[in-house]
Coordinates of C-alpha atoms and ligand atoms in Angstrom, one line a residue:
M1403 CA -3.7 41.3 -14.4
K1404 CA -5.7 38.5 -12.7
K1405 CA -4.2 34.9 -12.9
D1406 CA -6.2 31.8 -13.5
L1407 CA -5.3 28.1 -13.3
I1408 CA -7.3 26.4 -16.1
S1409 CA -4.9 23.8 -17.7
M1410 CA -1.3 22.5 -17.4
E1411 CA -1.1 23.3 -21.1
D1412 CA -1.0 27.0 -20.2
L1413 CA 2.0 26.7 -17.8
S1414 CA 5.7 27.1 -18.7
I1415 CA 8.3 24.9 -17.0
Q1416 CA 9.3 27.9 -15.0
E1417 CA 5.7 28.4 -13.8
I1418 CA 5.2 24.7 -12.9
T1419 CA 8.6 24.8 -11.0
D1420 CA 7.5 28.0 -9.0
Y1421 CA 4.5 26.3 -7.7
L1422 CA 6.5 23.3 -6.4
T1423 CA 9.2 25.5 -4.9
A1424 CA 6.3 27.6 -3.3
A1425 CA 4.8 24.3 -1.8
V1426 CA 8.3 23.4 -0.2
K1427 CA 8.3 26.8 1.4
V1428 CA 4.7 26.5 2.7
E1429 CA 5.4 23.1 3.9
A1430 CA 8.4 24.2 5.9
M1431 CA 6.4 27.1 7.5
P1432 CA 4.7 26.7 10.9
L1433 CA 0.9 27.1 10.9
N1434 CA 0.9 30.2 13.1
E1435 CA 2.9 32.0 10.3
R1436 CA 0.8 30.7 7.5
V1437 CA -2.4 32.1 9.1
Q1438 CA -1.3 35.6 8.5
F1439 CA -1.2 35.5 4.9
L1440 CA -4.9 35.9 3.8
P1441 CA -7.0 37.4 6.6
G1442 CA -10.3 38.8 5.2
R1443 CA -10.0 37.1 2.0
I1444 CA -12.7 34.8 0.8
M1445 CA -12.6 31.7 -1.5
A1446 CA -15.7 30.5 -3.2
T1447 CA -15.9 26.8 -4.1
L1448 CA -18.5 26.2 -6.8
F1449 CA -18.8 22.4 -7.1
F1450 CA -21.2 21.0 -9.8
E1451 CA -19.8 17.6 -9.3
P1452 CA -19.1 15.5 -6.4
S1453 CA -15.7 15.8 -4.6
T1454 CA -14.2 14.9 -1.2
R1455 CA -10.4 15.6 -1.4
T1456 CA -10.4 18.5 -3.9
R1457 CA -13.0 20.6 -2.3
L1458 CA -12.2 19.9 1.4
S1459 CA -8.4 20.3 0.7
F1460 CA -8.9 23.7 -0.8
E1461 CA -11.1 24.7 2.0
S1462 CA -8.7 23.5 4.6
A1463 CA -5.8 25.3 2.8
M1464 CA -7.7 28.6 2.8
H1465 CA -8.6 28.3 6.5
Q1466 CA -4.9 27.6 7.3
L1467 CA -4.0 30.7 5.5
G1468 CA -6.3 32.8 7.6
G1469 CA -8.9 33.3 4.9
S1470 CA -12.5 31.9 4.8
V1471 CA -14.7 30.0 2.6
I1472 CA -18.1 30.1 1.0
G1473 CA -19.7 27.7 -1.6
F1474 CA -21.8 24.9 -2.6
A1475 CA -21.0 21.1 -3.0
E1476 CA -23.9 20.4 -5.3
Q1477 CA -25.8 22.1 -7.9
S1478 CA -29.3 21.0 -6.5
A1479 CA -28.6 23.4 -3.6
T1480 CA -28.3 26.4 -5.9
S1481 CA -30.5 28.6 -8.2
V1482 CA -29.1 26.6 -11.1
S1483 CA -31.7 24.0 -10.1
K1484 CA -34.3 26.7 -10.9
G1485 CA -33.0 27.3 -14.3
E1486 CA -30.1 30.1 -13.7
S1487 CA -27.3 29.9 -16.1
F1488 CA -23.7 29.0 -15.3
T1489 CA -22.4 32.4 -16.3
D1490 CA -25.1 34.1 -14.1
T1491 CA -24.0 32.0 -11.2
I1492 CA -20.4 33.1 -11.8
H1493 CA -21.4 36.8 -11.9
T1494 CA -23.3 36.4 -8.8
V1495 CA -20.6 34.6 -6.6
E1496 CA -17.9 36.9 -7.8
N1497 CA -19.5 39.7 -5.8
Y1498 CA -19.1 37.7 -2.6
S1499 CA -15.6 36.4 -2.9
D1500 CA -11.9 36.9 -4.1
I1501 CA -11.1 33.7 -5.9
L1502 CA -13.3 31.1 -7.5
V1503 CA -12.6 27.3 -7.4
I1504 CA -14.8 25.6 -9.8
R1505 CA -15.6 21.9 -10.7
H1506 CA -18.1 21.2 -13.4
P1507 CA -18.8 18.1 -15.7
G1508 CA -18.5 20.3 -18.8
E1509 CA -15.2 20.5 -20.5
G1510 CA -14.1 24.1 -21.0
T1511 CA -16.4 25.6 -18.2
A1512 CA -13.5 26.7 -16.1
R1513 CA -12.0 28.6 -19.0
L1514 CA -15.4 30.1 -19.7
A1515 CA -15.7 31.1 -16.1
A1516 CA -12.3 32.8 -16.3
K1517 CA -13.2 34.7 -19.3
E1518 CA -16.5 35.9 -17.7
S1519 CA -15.1 36.8 -14.2
H1520 CA -12.9 39.5 -13.1
L1521 CA -11.6 37.2 -10.3
P1522 CA -8.9 34.5 -10.5
V1523 CA -10.5 31.1 -11.4
L1524 CA -9.0 27.9 -10.3
N1525 CA -10.1 24.7 -12.4
A1526 CA -10.9 21.9 -9.8
G1527 CA -11.8 19.7 -12.8
D1528 CA -13.7 20.2 -16.0
G1529 CA -15.3 17.1 -17.3
S1530 CA -12.5 14.6 -18.7
N1531 CA -10.4 17.5 -19.6
Q1532 CA -8.0 19.0 -17.0
H1533 CA -7.5 18.9 -13.3
P1534 CA -4.3 21.2 -12.7
S1535 CA -4.2 21.5 -8.9
Q1536 CA -4.3 17.6 -8.7
T1537 CA -1.4 17.5 -11.3
L1538 CA 0.6 20.0 -9.2
L1539 CA 0.0 17.8 -6.1
D1540 CA 1.1 14.7 -8.1
L1541 CA 4.3 16.5 -9.3
Y1542 CA 5.0 17.6 -5.7
T1543 CA 4.5 14.1 -4.4
I1544 CA 6.8 12.5 -7.2
Q1545 CA 9.4 15.1 -6.5
K1546 CA 9.3 14.5 -2.7
D1547 CA 9.3 10.8 -2.9
L1548 CA 11.7 10.2 -5.6
G1549 CA 13.9 13.4 -5.3
K1550 CA 13.3 14.1 -9.1
I1551 CA 10.9 14.2 -11.9
E1552 CA 12.9 14.4 -15.0
G1553 CA 13.8 11.1 -16.5
I1554 CA 11.5 8.9 -14.6
K1555 CA 9.6 6.0 -16.0
M1556 CA 5.9 6.2 -15.7
A1557 CA 3.1 3.7 -16.0
F1558 CA -0.5 4.7 -16.1
I1559 CA -3.1 2.1 -15.5
G1560 CA -6.9 2.2 -15.8
D1561 CA -9.3 4.6 -17.5
L1562 CA -6.9 6.6 -19.7
K1563 CA -9.7 7.9 -21.9
Y1564 CA -11.8 9.7 -19.4
S1565 CA -9.4 10.6 -16.5
R1566 CA -8.8 14.2 -16.4
T1567 CA -6.0 13.6 -13.9
V1568 CA -4.2 11.4 -16.4
H1569 CA -4.6 14.0 -19.2
S1570 CA -3.3 16.9 -17.1
L1571 CA -0.4 14.8 -15.6
I1572 CA 0.9 13.3 -18.9
R1573 CA 1.2 16.7 -20.7
A1574 CA 3.0 18.2 -17.6
L1575 CA 5.4 15.3 -17.3
M1576 CA 6.2 15.7 -21.1
K1577 CA 7.2 19.3 -20.4
L1578 CA 9.3 18.3 -17.6
N1579 CA 11.3 15.8 -19.7
V1580 CA 9.6 12.5 -18.7
T1581 CA 9.8 10.6 -21.9
D1582 CA 9.1 6.9 -21.1
F1583 CA 5.4 6.1 -20.6
T1584 CA 3.8 2.7 -20.4
L1585 CA -0.1 2.8 -20.8
V1586 CA -2.3 0.0 -19.6
A1587 CA -5.9 0.4 -20.4
P1588 CA -8.9 -1.7 -21.8
E1589 CA -9.2 -1.3 -25.5
S1590 CA -12.2 1.1 -25.2
L1591 CA -10.5 3.3 -22.6
R1592 CA -7.1 3.9 -24.2
L1593 CA -5.5 7.4 -24.2
Q1594 CA -6.5 9.4 -27.1
K1595 CA -3.6 9.9 -29.6
Y1596 CA -3.6 13.7 -29.4
F1597 CA -2.2 13.5 -25.8
M1598 CA 0.9 11.8 -27.1
S1599 CA 1.4 14.2 -30.2
N1600 CA 4.3 16.6 -29.9
D1601 CA 6.7 18.2 -32.2
E1602 CA 9.8 16.6 -31.1
P1603 CA 9.9 13.2 -33.1
G1604 CA 11.6 10.3 -31.3
K1605 CA 11.8 12.0 -27.9
Y1606 CA 8.9 10.2 -26.2
Q1607 CA 8.2 6.6 -25.9
F1608 CA 4.5 5.5 -25.3
K1609 CA 4.3 1.8 -25.0
E1610 CA 0.6 0.6 -24.9
T1611 CA 0.3 -3.0 -23.4
D1612 CA -1.9 -5.3 -21.6
D1613 CA 1.0 -6.8 -19.7
I1614 CA 0.4 -5.2 -16.2
E1615 CA 3.3 -7.2 -14.6
E1616 CA 5.8 -5.9 -17.1
A1617 CA 4.5 -2.3 -16.5
I1618 CA 5.0 -2.8 -12.9
K1619 CA 8.5 -4.1 -13.1
N1620 CA 9.9 -1.3 -15.3
C1621 CA 8.4 1.9 -13.8
D1622 CA 9.3 4.3 -11.0
V1623 CA 5.8 5.6 -10.5
L1624 CA 2.6 3.4 -11.1
Y1625 CA -0.3 5.9 -11.5
M1626 CA -3.7 4.0 -11.1
T1627 CA -6.9 5.5 -11.9
R1628 CA -10.7 4.6 -11.3
I1629 CA -12.9 3.6 -14.2
Q1630 CA -14.8 6.9 -14.6
R1631 CA -18.4 5.6 -14.4
E1632 CA -20.0 8.9 -14.6
R1633 CA -18.4 9.7 -18.1
F1634 CA -19.8 6.7 -19.9
P1635 CA -22.7 7.4 -22.3
D1636 CA -23.8 3.8 -22.0
L1637 CA -23.5 2.0 -18.6
V1638 CA -23.5 -1.4 -20.3
E1639 CA -20.1 -0.5 -21.6
Y1640 CA -19.0 0.5 -18.0
E1641 CA -20.1 -2.9 -16.8
K1642 CA -17.8 -4.7 -19.4
V1643 CA -14.7 -2.8 -18.3
K1644 CA -15.4 -1.9 -14.5
D1645 CA -13.1 -4.6 -13.0
S1646 CA -10.3 -4.7 -15.7
Y1647 CA -7.4 -4.0 -13.6
V1648 CA -7.0 -4.8 -9.9
L1649 CA -3.7 -4.1 -8.3
T1650 CA -2.8 -6.5 -5.4
A1651 CA 0.2 -6.6 -3.1
S1652 CA 1.4 -9.8 -4.6
M1653 CA 1.6 -8.1 -8.1
L1654 CA 4.2 -5.6 -6.6
K1655 CA 6.7 -8.3 -5.6
E1656 CA 8.7 -7.5 -8.9
A1657 CA 8.5 -3.8 -8.5
K1658 CA 11.6 -1.6 -8.1
E1659 CA 12.5 -1.1 -4.6
H1660 CA 11.7 2.7 -4.6
A1661 CA 8.6 2.3 -7.0
R1662 CA 5.6 4.3 -5.7
V1663 CA 2.0 3.5 -6.4
L1664 CA -0.1 6.8 -6.9
H1665 CA -3.8 7.4 -7.4
P1666 CA -5.7 10.6 -7.3
L1667 CA -8.5 8.8 -5.4
P1668 CA -11.2 7.8 -4.7
R1669 CA -10.4 4.2 -5.4
V1670 CA -13.2 1.8 -6.2
R1671 CA -11.7 -1.7 -6.6
E1672 CA -8.6 -1.1 -8.6
I1673 CA -6.3 -1.1 -5.6
A1674 CA -6.8 -3.9 -3.2
Y1675 CA -6.6 -3.0 0.4
D1676 CA -3.5 -5.2 0.9
V1677 CA -1.6 -2.8 -1.1
D1678 CA -1.9 -0.1 1.6
K1679 CA 0.6 -1.9 3.8
T1680 CA 3.3 -2.2 1.2
K1681 CA 6.2 0.2 1.1
H1682 CA 5.0 1.2 -2.4
A1683 CA 1.7 2.7 -1.4
G1684 CA 2.1 6.4 -2.0
Y1685 CA -1.6 7.6 -2.3
F1686 CA -2.2 8.5 1.2
P1687 CA 0.7 10.9 1.6
Q1688 CA -0.2 12.1 -2.0
M1689 CA -3.7 13.0 -0.9
K1690 CA -2.3 14.9 2.2
N1691 CA 0.0 16.9 0.0
G1692 CA -3.2 18.5 -1.5
V1693 CA -3.5 21.0 1.3
I1694 CA 0.1 22.2 0.9
I1695 CA 0.0 22.6 -2.9
R1696 CA -3.4 24.2 -2.7
Q1697 CA -2.0 26.7 -0.3
A1698 CA 0.9 27.4 -2.7
I1699 CA -1.7 28.0 -5.6
L1700 CA -3.9 30.2 -3.5
L1701 CA -1.1 32.5 -2.3
K1702 CA 0.2 32.8 -5.9
H1703 CA -3.3 33.5 -7.4
L1704 CA -4.0 36.0 -4.6
G1705 CA -0.8 37.9 -5.1
V1706 CA 1.3 36.8 -2.1
Q1707 CA 4.9 36.5 -2.8
L1708 CA 6.7 33.9 -0.6
Ligands
NCD141 C1 -10.1 12.8 -9.4 C2 -11.1 13.5 -10.1 O1 -12.1 14.1 -9.7 O2 -10.8 13.8 -11.3 N1 -10.3 12.7 -8.0 C3 -9.8 13.9 -7.3 O3 -9.9 15.0 -7.5 N2 -8.8 13.5 -6.4 C4 -10.1 11.3 -9.8 C5 -11.4 10.5 -9.9 O4 -12.5 10.9 -9.5 O5 -11.4 9.5 -10.3

């Protein structure tokens, strides 16, 4: 049976751990060994929304595994701009490839593609909903940087309403026994309550606060996000909140010695450039881990056992 990667909600703890273990094996492997895994296999990237890291790291990952890549980076270059439907596009591209990587502004589109296609579908972001390959790379980064995931204290800062990276990551962390969450967001961009809901009363603590200094002091990982301008129905509302939180190096003075600042990137203004030189800046290695984790994902979904 084909295997899709659509939402972190679909994955068991064992499956999440398997991806992370595979990524460790991939990272330890020399490039001349990796290149033997997927010769002749083709990955199609269907990107209906802008991307730099996700698309290019998927493409780089596929090339390093010996496979090749076709695809498009914007809808305007495809027959969708002539009126072709999403599902017709899927049924077209599946004739030319072995696996589909899809990013689309519509929530649920990746699942729809997976239902329609006989190929494995990897969700590279569907609207504000999910971004599972980003979450796996975030988890891989945390595991690598802190040596563990279970029991860490997380702080999320920024746009918690529209960030799919936050939605994916919080649910995955809850599965992995992370229970202490501090949430800092403008009033209009708070995390929806259903992301905090669970059937284990008292297990999880979600502290919503405006006190960013306090959040920084207490956490092991500070996960910053961009205010998601493209999701606002009204740009006047975006203007009101766009510079709500800006992290600077001096604000990290009270941070724990080992605390890491992560960000899925791109940043706009929410992390000042002076943070880059601090020992806490984890977002550049995080982005680099994208190639490794996406190799682990491609191998698993194309049936290669490591
Ligand atoms: C994120 C995304 O597209 O959701 N970027 C990424 O994939 N690294 C975050 C964002 O755009 O803010």
